[in-house]
Structure formats: structure tokens, C-alpha cells
mmCIF file of C-alpha atoms in Angstrom:
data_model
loop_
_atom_site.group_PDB
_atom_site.id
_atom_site.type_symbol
_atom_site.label_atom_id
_atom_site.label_comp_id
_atom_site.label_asym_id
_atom_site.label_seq_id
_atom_site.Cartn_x
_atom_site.Cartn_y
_atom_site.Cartn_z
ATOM 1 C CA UNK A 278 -32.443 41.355 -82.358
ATOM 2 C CA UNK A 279 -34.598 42.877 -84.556
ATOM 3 C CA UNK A 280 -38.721 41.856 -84.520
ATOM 4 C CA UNK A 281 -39.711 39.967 -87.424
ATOM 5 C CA UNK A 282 -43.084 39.158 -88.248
ATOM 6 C CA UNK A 283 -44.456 36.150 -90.633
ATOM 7 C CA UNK A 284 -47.847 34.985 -91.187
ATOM 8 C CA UNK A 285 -47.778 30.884 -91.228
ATOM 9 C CA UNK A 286 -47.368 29.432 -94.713
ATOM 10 C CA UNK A 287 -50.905 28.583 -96.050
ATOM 11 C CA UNK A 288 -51.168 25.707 -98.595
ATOM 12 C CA UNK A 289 -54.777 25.452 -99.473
ATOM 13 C CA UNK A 290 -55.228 21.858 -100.616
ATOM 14 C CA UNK A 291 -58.533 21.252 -101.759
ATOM 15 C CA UNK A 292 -59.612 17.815 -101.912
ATOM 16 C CA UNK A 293 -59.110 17.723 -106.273
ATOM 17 C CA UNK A 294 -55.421 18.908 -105.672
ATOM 18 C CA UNK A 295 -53.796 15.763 -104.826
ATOM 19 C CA UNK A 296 -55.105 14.821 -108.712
ATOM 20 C CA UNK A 297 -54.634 17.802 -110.201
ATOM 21 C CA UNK A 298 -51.341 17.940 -112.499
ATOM 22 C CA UNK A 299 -50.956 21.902 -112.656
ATOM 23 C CA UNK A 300 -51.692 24.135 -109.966
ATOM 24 C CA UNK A 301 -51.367 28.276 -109.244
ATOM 25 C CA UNK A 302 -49.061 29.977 -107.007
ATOM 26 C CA UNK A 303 -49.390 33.566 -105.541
ATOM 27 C CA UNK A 304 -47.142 35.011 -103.116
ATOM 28 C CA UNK A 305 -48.694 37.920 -101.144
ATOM 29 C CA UNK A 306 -47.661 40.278 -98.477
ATOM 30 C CA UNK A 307 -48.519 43.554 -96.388
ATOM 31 C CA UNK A 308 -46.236 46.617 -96.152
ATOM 32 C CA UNK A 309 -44.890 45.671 -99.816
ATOM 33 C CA UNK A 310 -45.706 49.555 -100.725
ATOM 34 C CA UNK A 311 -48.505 48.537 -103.508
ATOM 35 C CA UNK A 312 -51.684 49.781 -103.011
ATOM 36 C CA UNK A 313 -54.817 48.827 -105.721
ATOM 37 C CA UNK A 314 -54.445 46.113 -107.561
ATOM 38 C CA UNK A 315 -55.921 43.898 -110.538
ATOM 39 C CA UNK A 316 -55.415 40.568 -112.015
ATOM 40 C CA UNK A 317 -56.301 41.214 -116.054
ATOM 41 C CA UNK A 318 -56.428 37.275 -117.970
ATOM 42 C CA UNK A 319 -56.478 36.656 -121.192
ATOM 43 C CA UNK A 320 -55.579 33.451 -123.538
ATOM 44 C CA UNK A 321 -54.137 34.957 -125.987
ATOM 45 C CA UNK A 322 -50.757 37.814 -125.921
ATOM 46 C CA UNK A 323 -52.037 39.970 -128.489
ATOM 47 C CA UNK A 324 -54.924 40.352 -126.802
ATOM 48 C CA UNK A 325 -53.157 42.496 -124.158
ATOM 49 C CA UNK A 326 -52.798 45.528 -125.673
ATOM 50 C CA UNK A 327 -55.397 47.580 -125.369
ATOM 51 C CA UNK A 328 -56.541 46.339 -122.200
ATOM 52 C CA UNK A 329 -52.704 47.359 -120.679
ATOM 53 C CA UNK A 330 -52.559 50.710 -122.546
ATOM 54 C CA UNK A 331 -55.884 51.312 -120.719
ATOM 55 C CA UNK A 332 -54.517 50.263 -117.384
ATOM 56 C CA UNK A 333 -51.592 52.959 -117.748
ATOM 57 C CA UNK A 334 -53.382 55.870 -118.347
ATOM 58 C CA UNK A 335 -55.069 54.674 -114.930
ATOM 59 C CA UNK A 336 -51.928 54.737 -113.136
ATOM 60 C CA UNK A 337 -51.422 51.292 -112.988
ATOM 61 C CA UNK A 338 -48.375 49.160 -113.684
ATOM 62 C CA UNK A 339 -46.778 46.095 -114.785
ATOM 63 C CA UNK A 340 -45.801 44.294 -110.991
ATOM 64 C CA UNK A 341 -45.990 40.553 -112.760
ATOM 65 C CA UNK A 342 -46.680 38.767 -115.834
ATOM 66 C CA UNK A 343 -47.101 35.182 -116.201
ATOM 67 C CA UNK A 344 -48.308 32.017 -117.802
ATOM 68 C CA UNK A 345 -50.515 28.759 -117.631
ATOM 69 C CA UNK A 346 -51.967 26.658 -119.557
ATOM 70 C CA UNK A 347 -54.490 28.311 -121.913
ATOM 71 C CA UNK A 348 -54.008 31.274 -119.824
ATOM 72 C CA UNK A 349 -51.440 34.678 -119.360
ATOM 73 C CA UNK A 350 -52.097 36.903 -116.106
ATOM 74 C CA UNK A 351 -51.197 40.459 -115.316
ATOM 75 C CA UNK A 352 -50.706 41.510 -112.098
ATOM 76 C CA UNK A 353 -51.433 45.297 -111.718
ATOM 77 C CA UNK A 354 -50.541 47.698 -109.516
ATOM 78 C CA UNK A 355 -51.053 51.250 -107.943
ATOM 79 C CA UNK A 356 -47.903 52.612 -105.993
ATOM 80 C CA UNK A 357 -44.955 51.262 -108.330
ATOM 81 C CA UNK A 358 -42.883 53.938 -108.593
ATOM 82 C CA UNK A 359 -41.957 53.280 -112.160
ATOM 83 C CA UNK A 360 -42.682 56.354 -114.453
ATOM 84 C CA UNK A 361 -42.980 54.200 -117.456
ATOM 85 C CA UNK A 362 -43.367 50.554 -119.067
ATOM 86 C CA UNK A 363 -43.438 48.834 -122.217
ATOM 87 C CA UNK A 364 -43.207 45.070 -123.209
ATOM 88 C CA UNK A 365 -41.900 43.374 -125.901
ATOM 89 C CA UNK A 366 -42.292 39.625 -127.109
ATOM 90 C CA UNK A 367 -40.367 37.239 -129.485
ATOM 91 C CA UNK A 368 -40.264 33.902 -130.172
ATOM 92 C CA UNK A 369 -36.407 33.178 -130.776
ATOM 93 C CA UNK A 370 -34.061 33.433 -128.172
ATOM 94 C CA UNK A 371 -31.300 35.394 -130.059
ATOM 95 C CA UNK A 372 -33.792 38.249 -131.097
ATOM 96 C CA UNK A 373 -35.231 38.162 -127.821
ATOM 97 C CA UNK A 374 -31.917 38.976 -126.743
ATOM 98 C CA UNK A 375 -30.903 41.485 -129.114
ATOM 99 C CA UNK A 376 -34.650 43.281 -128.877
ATOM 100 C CA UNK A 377 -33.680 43.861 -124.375
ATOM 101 C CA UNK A 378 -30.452 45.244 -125.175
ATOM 102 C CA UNK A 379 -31.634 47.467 -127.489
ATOM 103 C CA UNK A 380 -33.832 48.708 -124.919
ATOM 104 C CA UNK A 381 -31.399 48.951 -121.949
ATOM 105 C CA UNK A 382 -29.221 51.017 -123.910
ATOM 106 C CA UNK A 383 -31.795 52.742 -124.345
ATOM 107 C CA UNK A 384 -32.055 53.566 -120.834
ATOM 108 C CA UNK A 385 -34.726 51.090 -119.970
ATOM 109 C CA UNK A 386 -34.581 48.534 -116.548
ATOM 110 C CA UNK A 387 -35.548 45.232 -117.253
ATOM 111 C CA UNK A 388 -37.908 43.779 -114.546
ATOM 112 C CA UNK A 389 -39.772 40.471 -115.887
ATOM 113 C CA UNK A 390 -39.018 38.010 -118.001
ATOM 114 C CA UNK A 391 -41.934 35.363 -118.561
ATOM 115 C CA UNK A 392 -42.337 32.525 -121.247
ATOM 116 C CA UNK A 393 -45.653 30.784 -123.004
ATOM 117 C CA UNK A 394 -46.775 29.197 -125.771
ATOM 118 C CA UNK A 395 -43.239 29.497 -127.809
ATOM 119 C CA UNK A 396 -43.290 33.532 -127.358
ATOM 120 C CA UNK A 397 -40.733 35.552 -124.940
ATOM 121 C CA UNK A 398 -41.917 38.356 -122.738
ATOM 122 C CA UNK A 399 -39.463 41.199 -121.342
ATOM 123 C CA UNK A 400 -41.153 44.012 -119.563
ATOM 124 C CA UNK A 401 -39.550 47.099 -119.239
ATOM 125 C CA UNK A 402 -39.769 50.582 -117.066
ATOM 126 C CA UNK A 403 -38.278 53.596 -116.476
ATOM 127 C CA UNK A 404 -38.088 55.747 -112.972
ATOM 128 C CA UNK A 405 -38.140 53.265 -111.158
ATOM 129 C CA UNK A 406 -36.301 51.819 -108.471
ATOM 130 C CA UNK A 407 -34.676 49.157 -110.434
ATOM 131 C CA UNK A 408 -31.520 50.700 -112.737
ATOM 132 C CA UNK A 409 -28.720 49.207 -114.586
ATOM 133 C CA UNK A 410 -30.265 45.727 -115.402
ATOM 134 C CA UNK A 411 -28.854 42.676 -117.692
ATOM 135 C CA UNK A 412 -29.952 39.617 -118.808
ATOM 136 C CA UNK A 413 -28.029 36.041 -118.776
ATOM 137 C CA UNK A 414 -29.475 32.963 -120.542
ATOM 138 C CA UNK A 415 -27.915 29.796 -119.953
ATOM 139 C CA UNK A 416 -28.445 25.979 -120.566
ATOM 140 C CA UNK A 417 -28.630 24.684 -116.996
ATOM 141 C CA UNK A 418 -28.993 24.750 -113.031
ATOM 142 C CA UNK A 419 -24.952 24.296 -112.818
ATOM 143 C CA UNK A 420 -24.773 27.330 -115.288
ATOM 144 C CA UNK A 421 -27.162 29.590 -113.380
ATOM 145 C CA UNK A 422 -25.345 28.799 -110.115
ATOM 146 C CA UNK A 423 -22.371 29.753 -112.428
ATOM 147 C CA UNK A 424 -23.366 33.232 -113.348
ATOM 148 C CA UNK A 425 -25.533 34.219 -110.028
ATOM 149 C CA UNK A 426 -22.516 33.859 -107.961
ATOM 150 C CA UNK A 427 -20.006 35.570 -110.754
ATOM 151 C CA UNK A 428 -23.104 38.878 -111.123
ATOM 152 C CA UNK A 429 -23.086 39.015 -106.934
ATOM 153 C CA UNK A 430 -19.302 38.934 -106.768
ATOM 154 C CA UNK A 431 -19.604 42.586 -109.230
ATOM 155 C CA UNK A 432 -22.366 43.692 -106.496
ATOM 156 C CA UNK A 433 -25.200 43.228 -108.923
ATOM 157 C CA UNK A 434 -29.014 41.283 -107.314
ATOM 158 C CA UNK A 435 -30.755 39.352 -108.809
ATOM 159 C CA UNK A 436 -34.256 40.419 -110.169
ATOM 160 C CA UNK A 437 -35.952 37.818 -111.688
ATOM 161 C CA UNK A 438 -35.632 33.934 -113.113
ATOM 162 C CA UNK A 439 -37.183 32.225 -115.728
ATOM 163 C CA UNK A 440 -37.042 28.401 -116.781
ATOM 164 C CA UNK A 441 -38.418 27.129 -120.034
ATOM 165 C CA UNK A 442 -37.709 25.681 -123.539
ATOM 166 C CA UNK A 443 -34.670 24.576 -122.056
ATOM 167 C CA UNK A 444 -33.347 27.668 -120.924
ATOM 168 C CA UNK A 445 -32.740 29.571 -117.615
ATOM 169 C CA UNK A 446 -33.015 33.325 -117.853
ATOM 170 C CA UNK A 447 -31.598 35.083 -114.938
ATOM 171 C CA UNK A 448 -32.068 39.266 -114.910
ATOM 172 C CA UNK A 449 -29.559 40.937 -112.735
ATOM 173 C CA UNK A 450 -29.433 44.906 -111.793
ATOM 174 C CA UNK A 451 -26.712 47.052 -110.533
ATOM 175 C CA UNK A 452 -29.561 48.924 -108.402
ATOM 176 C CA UNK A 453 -32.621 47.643 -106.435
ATOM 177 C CA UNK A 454 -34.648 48.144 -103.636
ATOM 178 C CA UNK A 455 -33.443 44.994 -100.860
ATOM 179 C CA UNK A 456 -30.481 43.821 -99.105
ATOM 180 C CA UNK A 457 -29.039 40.561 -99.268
ATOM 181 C CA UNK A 458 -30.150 37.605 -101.089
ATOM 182 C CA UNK A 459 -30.517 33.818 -100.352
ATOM 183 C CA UNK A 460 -31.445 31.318 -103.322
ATOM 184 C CA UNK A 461 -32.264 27.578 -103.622
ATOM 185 C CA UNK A 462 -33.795 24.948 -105.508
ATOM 186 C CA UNK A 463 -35.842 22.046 -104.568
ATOM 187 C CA UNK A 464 -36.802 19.280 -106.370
ATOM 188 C CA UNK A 465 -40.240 19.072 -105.135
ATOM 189 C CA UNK A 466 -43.178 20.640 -103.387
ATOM 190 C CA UNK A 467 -42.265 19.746 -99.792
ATOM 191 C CA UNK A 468 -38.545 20.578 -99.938
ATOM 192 C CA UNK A 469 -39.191 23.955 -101.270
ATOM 193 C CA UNK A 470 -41.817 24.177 -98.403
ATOM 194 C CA UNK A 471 -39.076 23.056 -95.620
ATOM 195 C CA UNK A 472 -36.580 26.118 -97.679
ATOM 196 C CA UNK A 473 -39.077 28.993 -97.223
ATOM 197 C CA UNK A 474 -39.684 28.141 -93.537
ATOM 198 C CA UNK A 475 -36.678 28.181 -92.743
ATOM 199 C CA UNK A 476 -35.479 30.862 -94.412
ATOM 200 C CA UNK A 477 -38.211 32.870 -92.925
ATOM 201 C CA UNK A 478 -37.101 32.242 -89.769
ATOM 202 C CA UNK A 479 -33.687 33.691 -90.774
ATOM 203 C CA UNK A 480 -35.307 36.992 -91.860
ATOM 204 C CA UNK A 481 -35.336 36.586 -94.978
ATOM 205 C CA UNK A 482 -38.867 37.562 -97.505
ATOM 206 C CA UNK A 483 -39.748 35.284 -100.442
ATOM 207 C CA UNK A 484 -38.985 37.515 -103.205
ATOM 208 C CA UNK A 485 -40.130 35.284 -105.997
ATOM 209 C CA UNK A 486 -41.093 31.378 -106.871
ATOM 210 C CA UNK A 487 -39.791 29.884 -109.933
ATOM 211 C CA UNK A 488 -40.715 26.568 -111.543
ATOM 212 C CA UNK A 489 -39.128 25.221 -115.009
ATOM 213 C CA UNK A 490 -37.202 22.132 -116.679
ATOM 214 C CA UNK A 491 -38.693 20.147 -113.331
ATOM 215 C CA UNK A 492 -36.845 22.345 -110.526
ATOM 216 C CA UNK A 493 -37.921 25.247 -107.949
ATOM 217 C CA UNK A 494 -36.553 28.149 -107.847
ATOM 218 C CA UNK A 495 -36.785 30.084 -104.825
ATOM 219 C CA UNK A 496 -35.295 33.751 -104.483
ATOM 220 C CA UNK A 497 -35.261 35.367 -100.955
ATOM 221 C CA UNK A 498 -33.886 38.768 -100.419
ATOM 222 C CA UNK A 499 -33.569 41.189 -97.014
ATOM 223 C CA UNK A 500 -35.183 43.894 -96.450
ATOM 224 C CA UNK A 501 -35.033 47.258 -94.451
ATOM 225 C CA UNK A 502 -38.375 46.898 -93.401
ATOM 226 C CA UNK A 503 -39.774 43.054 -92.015
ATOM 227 C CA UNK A 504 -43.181 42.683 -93.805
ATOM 228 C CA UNK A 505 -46.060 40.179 -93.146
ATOM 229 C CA UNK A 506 -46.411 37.172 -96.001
ATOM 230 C CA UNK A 507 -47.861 34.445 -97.327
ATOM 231 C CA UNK A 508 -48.521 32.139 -100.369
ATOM 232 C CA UNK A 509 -51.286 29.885 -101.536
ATOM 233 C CA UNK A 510 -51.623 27.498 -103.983
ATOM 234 C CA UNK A 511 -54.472 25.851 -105.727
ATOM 235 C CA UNK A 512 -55.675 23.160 -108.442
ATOM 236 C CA UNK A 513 -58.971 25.084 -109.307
ATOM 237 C CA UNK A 514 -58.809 28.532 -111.062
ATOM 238 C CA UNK A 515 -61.893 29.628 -110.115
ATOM 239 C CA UNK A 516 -60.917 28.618 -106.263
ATOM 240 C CA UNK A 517 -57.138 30.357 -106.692
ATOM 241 C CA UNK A 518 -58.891 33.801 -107.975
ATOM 242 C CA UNK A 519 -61.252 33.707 -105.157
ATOM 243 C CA UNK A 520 -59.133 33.344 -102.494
ATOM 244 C CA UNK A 521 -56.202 36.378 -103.807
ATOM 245 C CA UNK A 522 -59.714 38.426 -103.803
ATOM 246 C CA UNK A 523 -60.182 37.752 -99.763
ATOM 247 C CA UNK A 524 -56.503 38.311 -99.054
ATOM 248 C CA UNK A 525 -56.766 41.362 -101.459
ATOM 249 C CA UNK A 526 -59.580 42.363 -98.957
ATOM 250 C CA UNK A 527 -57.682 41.939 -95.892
ATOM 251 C CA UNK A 528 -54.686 44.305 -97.287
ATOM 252 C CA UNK A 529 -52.519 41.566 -99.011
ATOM 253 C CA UNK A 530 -51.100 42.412 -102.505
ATOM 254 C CA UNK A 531 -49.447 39.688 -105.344
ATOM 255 C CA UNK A 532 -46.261 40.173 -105.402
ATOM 256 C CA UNK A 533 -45.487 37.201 -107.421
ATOM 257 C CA UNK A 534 -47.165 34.412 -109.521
ATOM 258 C CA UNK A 535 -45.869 30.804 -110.368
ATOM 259 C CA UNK A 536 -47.871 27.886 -112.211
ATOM 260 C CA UNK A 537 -45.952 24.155 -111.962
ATOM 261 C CA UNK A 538 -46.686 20.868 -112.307
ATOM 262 C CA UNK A 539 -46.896 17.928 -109.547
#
């Protein structure tokens, strides 16, 4: 049997979390094949331009994008093998539709899909290891089950889920860099906790965390190579940024963010 490796699941519950209504989520790992990183926040969308266009003539890219309260965050990364990225935002569903495939046929992957304050985000790349992608937006869990079992049965994975305004967005791709893939949903903090335990000890990573319209959503995939990981979760901010810095520092990098509600 192949040797997997885990770190234990950290939950860093500070004595203001029990009261706090919204907390942060990072996921983190070793061996995920980023190397520098940075977190860029900013309240307001617009005000990401110039700050991203700066960031790519750097070498970095787009590895996340999400939002809180009061609050969007950029994860970005060195080693992505993407050649290029672009995002585009819109506030009505149907153009926000019609806006990503105009840019798959186009040639372009879809790899993140993130909602705040009313506006949709797609991010885009090319060159990358993720090719042939397509978006699904449906009304419900039942729905999502629906179409995530109908996209595996064409051999498509799953690359990313999004829940808000009433809406699950699910972004599938014909090519992409793991194995298998496990899903669930929990209801609560301390099923979803139970889930990625166990799931660990099946071999599976925690490819992403999803929370929306009052349900988790947990995505685990396989991979060729067993990596080390871990996740932590705060009420404070301040606390959540200074604790990704010291696992930044001992060779962790984000590979996914989540913000949810008690």
C-alpha cells in the first residue's frame, strides 16, 4: 500500500470564535508545486486592476480569488504553469454566462468562479494544465448532485464550486491535473470536519472548501503524488493573516480560501 502522509487537521479556535458569526478558511499544503506567494486585499473589485496587471508582469498568477465581508482576496502564485490570465466580472447571471463562453471559445480554461457584493467573477488562463472547461449553474444541492454525476459519467472533473444568490455554479474540465474525485456536503462545521478526516485517511487531498445557501461543500480529488496538508480557520483577520504568514514560512502554500458563517 502506498505511504501517505497528512499533517493533523488544525482548527485554531481562539477564544472570540465561538462568538464570532463569520470566520476565514485557508487550506494549505507542501509539494502542491507553487512556490512564492502573496495574499493582495482590497474592498473594492475595481480596485484590482492595476495591482494584478502588476503582479503578472512579475510572474505571478491567479491560484484563488475570493470574498468576505467588506473584503476580496487574491491568492498569488509563482510556479502555475498557466501562460496567461484574465478576469472578467458581471452582475447578472445570463451575461455572466454568455461573457465565459465567449471566452472558452475563445480558447480560454476557466479555473475560478467567485461571487461578492452582487458582482460575478470568472478567471481565466491559457497554457495551463487545465483545458476544455464548462460551466453549469443550477438552482439547488439536488441539481448539482444532478449534473456532477451526469459531467463524470462524460469523463469530465470537477474544478471548482460556487454557492450564492441562490445559485450553485459548478466548473467542469475535460483535462486536469488529479485522479479521482470524492465530494460531500455537510451541514455544519463538525460534520464537514468528521468528512475530511476520513477521507484523508482514504487518500484522498482536500481540493477545495465551499460554503453557500447554508451547506459545505467539500471537493477531494487523488493524486499521483501524496502531499502534506492542512487548514485553519479563524474569527480575527488580523489573527487568520498571521498565521498563513508562519505556515507560508515553514513551506506551506494556499491552495484554497473559504469565508462562512456559524
Amino acid at each position: 500500500m502506498r505511504s501517505l502522509y497528512y499533517v493533523t487537521v488544525m482548527f485554531l479556535l481562539l477564544p472570540s470564535f465561538a462568538e464570532a458569526d463569520f470566520f476565514w478558511v485557508a487550506l494549505l499544503a507542501k509539494e502542491s508545486g507553487l512556490k512564492e506567494q502573496r495574499l493582495l486585499a482590497t474592498t473594492k473589485l475595481d480596485n484590482l486592476t492595476t495591482p494584478l496587471k502588476k503582479a503578472w508582469k512579475e510572474g505571478y498568477m491567479i491560484t484563488d480569488i475570493s470574498h468576505s465581508p467588506r473584503r476580496w482576496s487574491v491568492v498569488l502564485s509563482k510556479g502555475r504553469a498557466a501562460k496567461r490570465q484574465m478576469y472578467v466580472h458581471r452582475r447578472i447571471m445570463h451575461e455572466f454566462q454568455d461573457v465565459v463562453n465567449r471566452y472558452e471559445k475563445k480558447g480560454y480554461a476557466l479555473s475560478n468562479v467567485e461571487n461578492g457584493v452582487g458582482a460575478w467573477v470568472a478567471v481565466f488562463q491559457k497554457g495551463g494544465k487545465i483545458e476544455g472547461t464548462k460551466l453549469v449553474v443550477v438552482r439547488d444541492a439536488k441539481a448539482l448532485r444532478y449534473e456532477i454525476k451526469r459531467e463524470q459519467e462524460r469523463g469530465m472533473k470537477l474544478i471548482d464550486v460556487e454557492a450564492a444568490e441562490g445559485y450553485w455554479t459548478a466548473v467542469f474540465a475535460r483535462k486536469a491535473p488529479f485522479k479521482a474525485q470524492s465530494y460531500a456536503l455537510a451541514e455544519d462545521k463538525e460534520h464537514l470536519e468528521k468528512i475530511i478526516a476520513k477521507k484523508w485517511k482514504e487518500g484522498y487531498s482536500l481540493q477545495s472548501l465551499e460554503y453557500g445557501n447554508n451547506l459545505w461543500f467539500a471537493l477531494f480529488c487523488q493524486r499521483d503524488k501524496p502531499r502534506q496538508e492542512t487548514y485553519l480557520l479563524s474569527g480575527k483577520y488580523g489573527k487568520y493573516r498571521r498565521l498563513i504568514d508562519k505556515y507560508w514560512q515553514k513551506g506551506y502554500r494556499i491552495t484554497d480560501l473559504a469565508e462562512a458563517r456559524k
